[in-house]
Short mmCIF file of C-alpha atoms and ligand atoms in Angstrom, two decimals:
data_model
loop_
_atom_site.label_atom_id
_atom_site.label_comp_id
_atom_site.label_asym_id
_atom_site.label_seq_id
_atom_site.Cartn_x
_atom_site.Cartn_y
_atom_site.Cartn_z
CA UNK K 57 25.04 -0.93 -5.88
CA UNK K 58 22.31 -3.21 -4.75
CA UNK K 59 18.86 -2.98 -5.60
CA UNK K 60 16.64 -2.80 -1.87
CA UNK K 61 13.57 -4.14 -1.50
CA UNK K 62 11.58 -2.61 1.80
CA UNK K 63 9.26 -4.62 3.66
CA UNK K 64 7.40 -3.63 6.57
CA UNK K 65 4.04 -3.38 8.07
CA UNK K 66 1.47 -0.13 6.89
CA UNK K 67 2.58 2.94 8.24
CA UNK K 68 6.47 2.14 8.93
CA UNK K 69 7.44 5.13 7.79
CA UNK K 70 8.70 3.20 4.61
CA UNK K 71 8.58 6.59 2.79
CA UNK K 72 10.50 8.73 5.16
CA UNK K 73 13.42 6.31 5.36
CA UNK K 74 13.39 5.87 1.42
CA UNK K 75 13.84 9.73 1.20
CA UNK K 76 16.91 9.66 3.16
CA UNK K 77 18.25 7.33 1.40
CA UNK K 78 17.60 8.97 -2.02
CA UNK K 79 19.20 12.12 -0.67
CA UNK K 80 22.24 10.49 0.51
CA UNK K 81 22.70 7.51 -2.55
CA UNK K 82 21.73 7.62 -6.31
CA UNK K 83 18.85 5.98 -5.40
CA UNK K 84 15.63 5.95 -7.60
CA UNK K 85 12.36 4.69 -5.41
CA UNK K 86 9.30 3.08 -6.55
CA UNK K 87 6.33 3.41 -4.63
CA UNK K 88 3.43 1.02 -6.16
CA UNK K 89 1.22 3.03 -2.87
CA UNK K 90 2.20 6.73 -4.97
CA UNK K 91 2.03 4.91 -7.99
CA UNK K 92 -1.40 3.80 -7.17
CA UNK K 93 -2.51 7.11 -5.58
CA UNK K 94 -1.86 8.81 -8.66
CA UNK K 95 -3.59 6.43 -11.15
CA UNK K 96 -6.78 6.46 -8.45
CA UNK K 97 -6.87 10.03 -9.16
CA UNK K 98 -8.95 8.55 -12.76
CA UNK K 99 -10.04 5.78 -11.78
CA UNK K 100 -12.94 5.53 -8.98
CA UNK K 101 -12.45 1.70 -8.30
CA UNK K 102 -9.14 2.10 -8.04
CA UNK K 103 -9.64 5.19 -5.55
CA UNK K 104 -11.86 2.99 -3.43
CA UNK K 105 -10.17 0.18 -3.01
CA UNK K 106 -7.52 2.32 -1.82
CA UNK K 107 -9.74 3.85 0.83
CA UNK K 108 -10.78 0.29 1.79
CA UNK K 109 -7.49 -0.67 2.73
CA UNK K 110 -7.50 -3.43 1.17
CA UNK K 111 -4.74 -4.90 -1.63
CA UNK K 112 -5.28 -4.04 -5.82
CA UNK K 113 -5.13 -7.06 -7.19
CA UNK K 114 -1.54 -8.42 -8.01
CA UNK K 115 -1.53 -8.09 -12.03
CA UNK K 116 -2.54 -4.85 -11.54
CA UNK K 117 0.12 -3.78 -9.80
CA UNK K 118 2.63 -5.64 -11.38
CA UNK K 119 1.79 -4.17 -14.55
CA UNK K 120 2.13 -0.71 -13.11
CA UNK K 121 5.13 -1.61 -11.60
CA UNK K 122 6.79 -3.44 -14.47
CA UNK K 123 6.21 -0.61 -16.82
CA UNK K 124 7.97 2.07 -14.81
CA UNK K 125 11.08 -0.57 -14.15
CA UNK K 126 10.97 -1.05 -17.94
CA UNK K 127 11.75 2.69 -18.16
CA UNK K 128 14.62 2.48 -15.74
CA UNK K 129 17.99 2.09 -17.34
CA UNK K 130 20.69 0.24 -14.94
CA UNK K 131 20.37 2.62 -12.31
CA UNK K 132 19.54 1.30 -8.45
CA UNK K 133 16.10 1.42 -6.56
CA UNK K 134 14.01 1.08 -3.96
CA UNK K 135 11.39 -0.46 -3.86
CA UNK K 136 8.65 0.99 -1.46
CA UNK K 137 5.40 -1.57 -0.39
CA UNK K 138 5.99 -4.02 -3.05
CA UNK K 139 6.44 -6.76 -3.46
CA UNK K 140 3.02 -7.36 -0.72
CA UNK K 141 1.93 -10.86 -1.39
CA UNK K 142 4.11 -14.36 -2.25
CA UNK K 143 2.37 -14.23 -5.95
CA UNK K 144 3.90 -10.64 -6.61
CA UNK K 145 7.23 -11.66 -5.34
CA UNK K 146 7.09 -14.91 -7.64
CA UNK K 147 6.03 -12.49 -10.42
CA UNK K 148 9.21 -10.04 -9.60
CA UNK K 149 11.40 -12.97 -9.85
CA UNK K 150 10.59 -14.14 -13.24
CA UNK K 151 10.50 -10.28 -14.27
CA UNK K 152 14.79 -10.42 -12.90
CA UNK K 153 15.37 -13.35 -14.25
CA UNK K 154 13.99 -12.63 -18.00
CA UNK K 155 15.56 -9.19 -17.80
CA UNK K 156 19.16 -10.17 -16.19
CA UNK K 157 18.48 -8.25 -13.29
CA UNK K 158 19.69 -8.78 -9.67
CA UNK K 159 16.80 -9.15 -6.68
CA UNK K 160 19.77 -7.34 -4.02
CA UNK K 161 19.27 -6.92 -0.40
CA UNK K 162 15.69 -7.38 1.20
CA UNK K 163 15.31 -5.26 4.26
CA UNK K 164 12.52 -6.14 6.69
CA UNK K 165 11.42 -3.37 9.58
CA UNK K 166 10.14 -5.16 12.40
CA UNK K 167 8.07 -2.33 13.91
CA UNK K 168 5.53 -2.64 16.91
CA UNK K 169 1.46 -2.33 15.99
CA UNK K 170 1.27 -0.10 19.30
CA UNK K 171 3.96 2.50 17.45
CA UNK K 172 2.26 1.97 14.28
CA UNK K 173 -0.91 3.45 15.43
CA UNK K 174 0.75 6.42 17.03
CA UNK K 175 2.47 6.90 13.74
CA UNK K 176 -0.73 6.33 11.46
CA UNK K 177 -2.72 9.24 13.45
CA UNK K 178 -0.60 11.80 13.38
CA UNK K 179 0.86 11.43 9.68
CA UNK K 180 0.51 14.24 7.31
CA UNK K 181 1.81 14.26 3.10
CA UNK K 182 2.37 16.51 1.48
CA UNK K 183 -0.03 16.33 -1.92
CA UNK K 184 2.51 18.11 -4.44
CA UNK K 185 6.12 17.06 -3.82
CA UNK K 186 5.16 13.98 -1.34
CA UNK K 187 6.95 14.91 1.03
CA UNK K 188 5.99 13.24 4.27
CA UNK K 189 5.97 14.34 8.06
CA UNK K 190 4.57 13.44 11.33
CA UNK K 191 2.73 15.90 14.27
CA UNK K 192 4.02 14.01 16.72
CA UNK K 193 7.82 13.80 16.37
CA UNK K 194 9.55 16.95 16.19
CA UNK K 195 12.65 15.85 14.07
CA UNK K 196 10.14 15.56 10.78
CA UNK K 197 7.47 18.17 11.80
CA UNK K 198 6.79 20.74 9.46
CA UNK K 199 8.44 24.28 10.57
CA UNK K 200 5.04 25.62 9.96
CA UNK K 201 1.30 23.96 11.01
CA UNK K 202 0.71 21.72 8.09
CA UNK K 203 2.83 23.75 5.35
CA UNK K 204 5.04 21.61 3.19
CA UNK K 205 8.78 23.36 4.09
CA UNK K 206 9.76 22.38 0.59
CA UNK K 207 6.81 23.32 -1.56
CA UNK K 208 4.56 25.80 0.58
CA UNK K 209 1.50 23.18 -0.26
CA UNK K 210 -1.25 22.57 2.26
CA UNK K 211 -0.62 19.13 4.08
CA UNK K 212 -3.03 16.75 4.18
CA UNK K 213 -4.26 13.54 5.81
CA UNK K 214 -4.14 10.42 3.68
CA UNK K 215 -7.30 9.16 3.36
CA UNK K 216 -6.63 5.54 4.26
CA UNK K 217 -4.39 6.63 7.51
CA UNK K 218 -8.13 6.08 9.98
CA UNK K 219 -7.39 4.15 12.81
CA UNK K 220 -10.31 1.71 11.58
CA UNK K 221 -8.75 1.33 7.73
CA UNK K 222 -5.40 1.05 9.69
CA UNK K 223 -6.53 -1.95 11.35
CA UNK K 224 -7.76 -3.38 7.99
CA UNK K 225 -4.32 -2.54 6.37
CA UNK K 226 -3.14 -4.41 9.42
CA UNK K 227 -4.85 -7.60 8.95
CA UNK K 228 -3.84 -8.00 4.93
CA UNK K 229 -0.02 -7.53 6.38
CA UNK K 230 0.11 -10.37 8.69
CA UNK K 231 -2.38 -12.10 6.37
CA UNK K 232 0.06 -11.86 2.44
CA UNK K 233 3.10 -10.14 3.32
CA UNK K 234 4.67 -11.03 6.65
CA UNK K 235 5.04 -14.74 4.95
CA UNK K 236 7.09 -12.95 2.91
CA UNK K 237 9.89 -12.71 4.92
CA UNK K 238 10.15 -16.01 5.24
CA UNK K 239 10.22 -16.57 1.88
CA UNK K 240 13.15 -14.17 1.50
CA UNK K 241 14.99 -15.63 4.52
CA UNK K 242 15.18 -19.06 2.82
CA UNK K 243 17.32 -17.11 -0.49
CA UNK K 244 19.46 -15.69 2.49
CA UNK K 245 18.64 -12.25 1.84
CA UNK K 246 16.67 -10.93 4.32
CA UNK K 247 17.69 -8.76 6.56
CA UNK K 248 15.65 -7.69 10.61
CA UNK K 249 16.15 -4.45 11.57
CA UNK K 250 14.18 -3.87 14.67
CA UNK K 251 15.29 0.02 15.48
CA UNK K 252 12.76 2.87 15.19
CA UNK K 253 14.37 5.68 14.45
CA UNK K 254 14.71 6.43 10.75
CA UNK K 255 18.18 7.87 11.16
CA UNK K 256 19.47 4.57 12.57
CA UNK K 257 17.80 2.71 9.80
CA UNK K 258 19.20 4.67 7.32
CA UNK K 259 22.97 4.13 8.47
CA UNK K 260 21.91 0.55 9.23
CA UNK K 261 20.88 0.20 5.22
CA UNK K 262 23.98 2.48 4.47
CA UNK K 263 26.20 -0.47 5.79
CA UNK K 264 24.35 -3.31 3.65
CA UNK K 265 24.36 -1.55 0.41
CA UNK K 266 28.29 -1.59 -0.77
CA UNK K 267 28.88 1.72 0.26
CA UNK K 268 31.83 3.41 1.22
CA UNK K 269 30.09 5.69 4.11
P1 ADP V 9 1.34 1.70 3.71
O1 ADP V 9 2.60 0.89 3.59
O2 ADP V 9 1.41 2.70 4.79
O3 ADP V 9 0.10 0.84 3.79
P2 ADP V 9 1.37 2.33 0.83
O4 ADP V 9 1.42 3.70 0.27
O5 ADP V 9 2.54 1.43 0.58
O6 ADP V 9 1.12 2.55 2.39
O7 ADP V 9 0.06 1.57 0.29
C1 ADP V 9 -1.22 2.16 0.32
C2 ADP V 9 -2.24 1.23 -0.28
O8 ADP V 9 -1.93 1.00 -1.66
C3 ADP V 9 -2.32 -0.16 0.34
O9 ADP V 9 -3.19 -0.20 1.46
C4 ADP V 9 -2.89 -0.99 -0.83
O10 ADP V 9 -4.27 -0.79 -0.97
C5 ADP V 9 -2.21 -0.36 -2.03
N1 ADP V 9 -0.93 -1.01 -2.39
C6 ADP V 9 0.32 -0.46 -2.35
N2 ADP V 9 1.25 -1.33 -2.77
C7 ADP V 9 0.59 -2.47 -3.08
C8 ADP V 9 0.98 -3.75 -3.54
N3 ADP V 9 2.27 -4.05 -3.78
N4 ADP V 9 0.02 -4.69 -3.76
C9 ADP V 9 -1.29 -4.42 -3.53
N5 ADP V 9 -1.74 -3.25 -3.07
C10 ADP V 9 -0.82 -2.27 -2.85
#
């Protein structure tokens, strides 16, 4: 079962689309933005930067990152807004290489700013379970007016999803990690997938992955 890495710009609805797939595959996912979130929760810098929009600092999140994979025994992941910038993806490919691990597929959603601001606006989390939904489209509403279905909590806005720290978010995409995909491209494992809706994606992934489906 290949690992997945998935790269696309802020607000993608990366986290939706790694849900599914956890429900339908053994799937663990690793989000450094949760990951992050949570640790911000004691530490003000951190919490800031956040709410800047702008990157953490590589080693920082590498360390994070490498300490939960450490913890992982041979099962498959996704990972979810990492790596973000060409050092963290050099730094992920010595951590493979010194721990006999396979890099897998790299899936790249190619997703219109126009649609990303639509999506930014109207997305609500849920602040227990993390469960994540949008006003606008139906399909992943909540049945009731921000109330998480799964875990009754009150929804909430993330703090970094304003249209001004969206644009900001923006810039350090096309800025450190679209030159990513070239990067990938050249080891022949990146793969475009230009559709929008997460469904699609999902049983686009599902055929890339070595399943039988
Ligand atoms: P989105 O993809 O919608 O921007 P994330 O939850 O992936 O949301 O990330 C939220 C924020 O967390 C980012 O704006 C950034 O500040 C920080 N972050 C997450 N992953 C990384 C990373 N790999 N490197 C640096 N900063 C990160």
């Amino acid at each position: 079962m290949n690992n997945i890495i998935l790269l696309a710009p802020p607000a993608a609805g990366k986290g939706t689309i790694v849900k599914l797939l956890c429900e339908k595959y053994n799937y663990v996912s690793i989000s450094t933005g949760d990951i992050l979130r949570e640790k911000a929760k004691n530490d003000s810098d951190l919490s800031e930067l956040l709410k800047s929009g702008k990157l953490v600092p590589d080693d920082v999140v590498f360390n994070f990152l490498e300490s939960k994979l450490n913890k992982l025994d041979n099962i498959s992941y996704i990972l979810d807004g990492f790596p973000r910038t060409k050092k963290q993806a050099i730094m992920y490919d010595e951590f493979l290489k010194s721990t006999n691990r396979s890099l897998g597929v790299v899936i790249y959603l190619d997703i219109d700013k126009d649609e990303l601001i639509k999506r930014v606006t109207t997305r609500v989390i849920c602040p227990n379970c993390k469960k994540i939904y949008s006003l606008r489209d139906e399909k992943f509403a909540p049945k009731e007016y921000m109330i998480c279905d799964d875990c009754s909590s009150h929804l909430k806005y993330r703090e970094d999803d304003k249209e001004d720290i969206f644009e900001k978010r923006y810039d350090e995409y096309l800025k450190n990690t679209l030159p990513l995909i070239n990067y990938y491209k050249d080891k022949g494992v990146c793969i475009l997938i230009s559709d929008y809706d997460a469904k699609a994606i999902v049983s686009r992934i599902s055929s890339l992955v070595n399943y039988n489906d």
